[in-house]
Amino acid sequence: MKNPVVKFDFCSIIHYVSGGNNTVPVRLVFALFKTCDEGQEVPCGTWDFTVALDTTDEEITTSFNFCHCECNGCPGCCKYSVRLVEAVNVNEDDVADVCNVTLSAIAKSGC
């Protein structure tokens, strides 16, 4: 494909259980990276998920999604990945699970 336009969709489910009385919310930072032609990894962006419940043993299950579009100027093959690059959890009784993770891409000639 020549000069592709690529749209990425990241989807996940986050299950959070509160240990109670949170003054600092749980914060998860997800980052999208690309590596082209076995070269150096390049960050494409970051997205934050933040949650805090102030009652003990309360829980929520919610989706966390983001989209990213880019024109890929690299003439070769690129690999993309999403990683959790930061996790802040001051209250050791709080639990956040990330599951059912998918990263999909749609590309078309363009740019």
Short mmCIF file of C-alpha atoms in Angstrom, two decimals, residues 9-77:
data_model
loop_
_atom_site.label_atom_id
_atom_site.label_comp_id
_atom_site.label_asym_id
_atom_site.label_seq_id
_atom_site.Cartn_x
_atom_site.Cartn_y
_atom_site.Cartn_z
CA ASP A 9 -8.91 0.97 17.68
CA PHE A 10 -7.90 -0.20 21.15
CA CYS A 11 -10.63 -1.78 23.30
CA SER A 12 -10.51 -3.26 26.79
CA ILE A 13 -12.58 -3.98 29.88
CA ILE A 14 -11.39 -2.64 33.24
CA HIS A 15 -12.71 -4.15 36.45
CA TYR A 16 -12.00 -2.02 39.54
CA VAL A 17 -12.58 -2.89 43.20
CA SER A 18 -12.20 -0.13 45.79
CA GLY A 19 -10.50 -0.78 49.09
CA GLY A 20 -12.25 2.34 50.43
CA ASN A 21 -11.63 6.02 51.23
CA ASN A 22 -9.46 6.92 48.26
CA THR A 23 -7.81 10.31 48.32
CA VAL A 24 -5.69 9.49 45.26
CA PRO A 25 -7.42 7.79 42.30
CA VAL A 26 -6.04 4.76 40.49
CA ARG A 27 -4.49 5.93 37.22
CA LEU A 28 -3.48 3.75 34.27
CA VAL A 29 -1.61 5.21 31.29
CA PHE A 30 -1.69 3.27 28.01
CA ALA A 31 0.69 4.06 25.14
CA LEU A 32 0.68 3.11 21.45
CA PHE A 33 4.11 2.44 19.90
CA LYS A 34 5.30 1.66 16.39
CA THR A 35 8.50 0.10 15.07
CA CYS A 36 9.20 0.36 11.35
CA ASP A 37 11.68 -1.84 9.47
CA GLU A 38 13.16 -3.25 12.72
CA GLY A 39 14.21 0.29 13.68
CA GLN A 40 13.76 2.24 16.88
CA GLU A 41 10.41 2.16 18.69
CA VAL A 42 8.48 5.42 18.33
CA PRO A 43 5.63 6.54 20.65
CA CYS A 44 2.39 7.46 18.86
CA GLY A 45 0.40 8.74 21.86
CA THR A 46 -0.80 8.08 25.41
CA TRP A 47 -4.28 7.70 26.91
CA ASP A 48 -5.27 7.84 30.61
CA PHE A 49 -7.82 5.87 32.60
CA THR A 50 -8.56 7.23 36.10
CA VAL A 51 -11.00 5.92 38.70
CA ALA A 52 -11.68 6.42 42.41
CA LEU A 53 -14.54 5.20 44.55
CA ASP A 54 -14.82 6.38 48.13
CA THR A 55 -16.65 3.43 49.65
CA THR A 56 -15.15 0.13 50.73
CA ASP A 57 -15.76 -2.95 48.58
CA GLU A 58 -17.49 -1.00 45.81
CA GLU A 59 -16.68 -2.19 42.30
CA ILE A 60 -17.25 -1.20 38.71
CA THR A 61 -16.68 -2.83 35.35
CA THR A 62 -16.33 -0.47 32.43
CA SER A 63 -14.88 -0.29 28.95
CA PHE A 64 -11.79 1.72 28.08
CA ASN A 65 -11.21 2.52 24.41
CA PHE A 66 -9.19 4.86 22.25
CA CYS A 67 -8.67 5.50 18.53
CA HIS A 68 -5.59 6.80 16.73
CA CYS A 69 -5.17 7.70 13.06
CA GLU A 70 -1.94 8.39 11.23
CA CYS A 71 -0.47 8.71 7.78
CA ASN A 72 2.41 6.26 7.65
CA GLY A 73 5.31 7.81 5.80
CA CYS A 74 7.50 4.73 6.35
CA PRO A 75 8.00 2.83 3.08
CA GLY A 76 8.41 -0.53 4.85
CA CYS A 77 6.57 -2.67 7.33
#
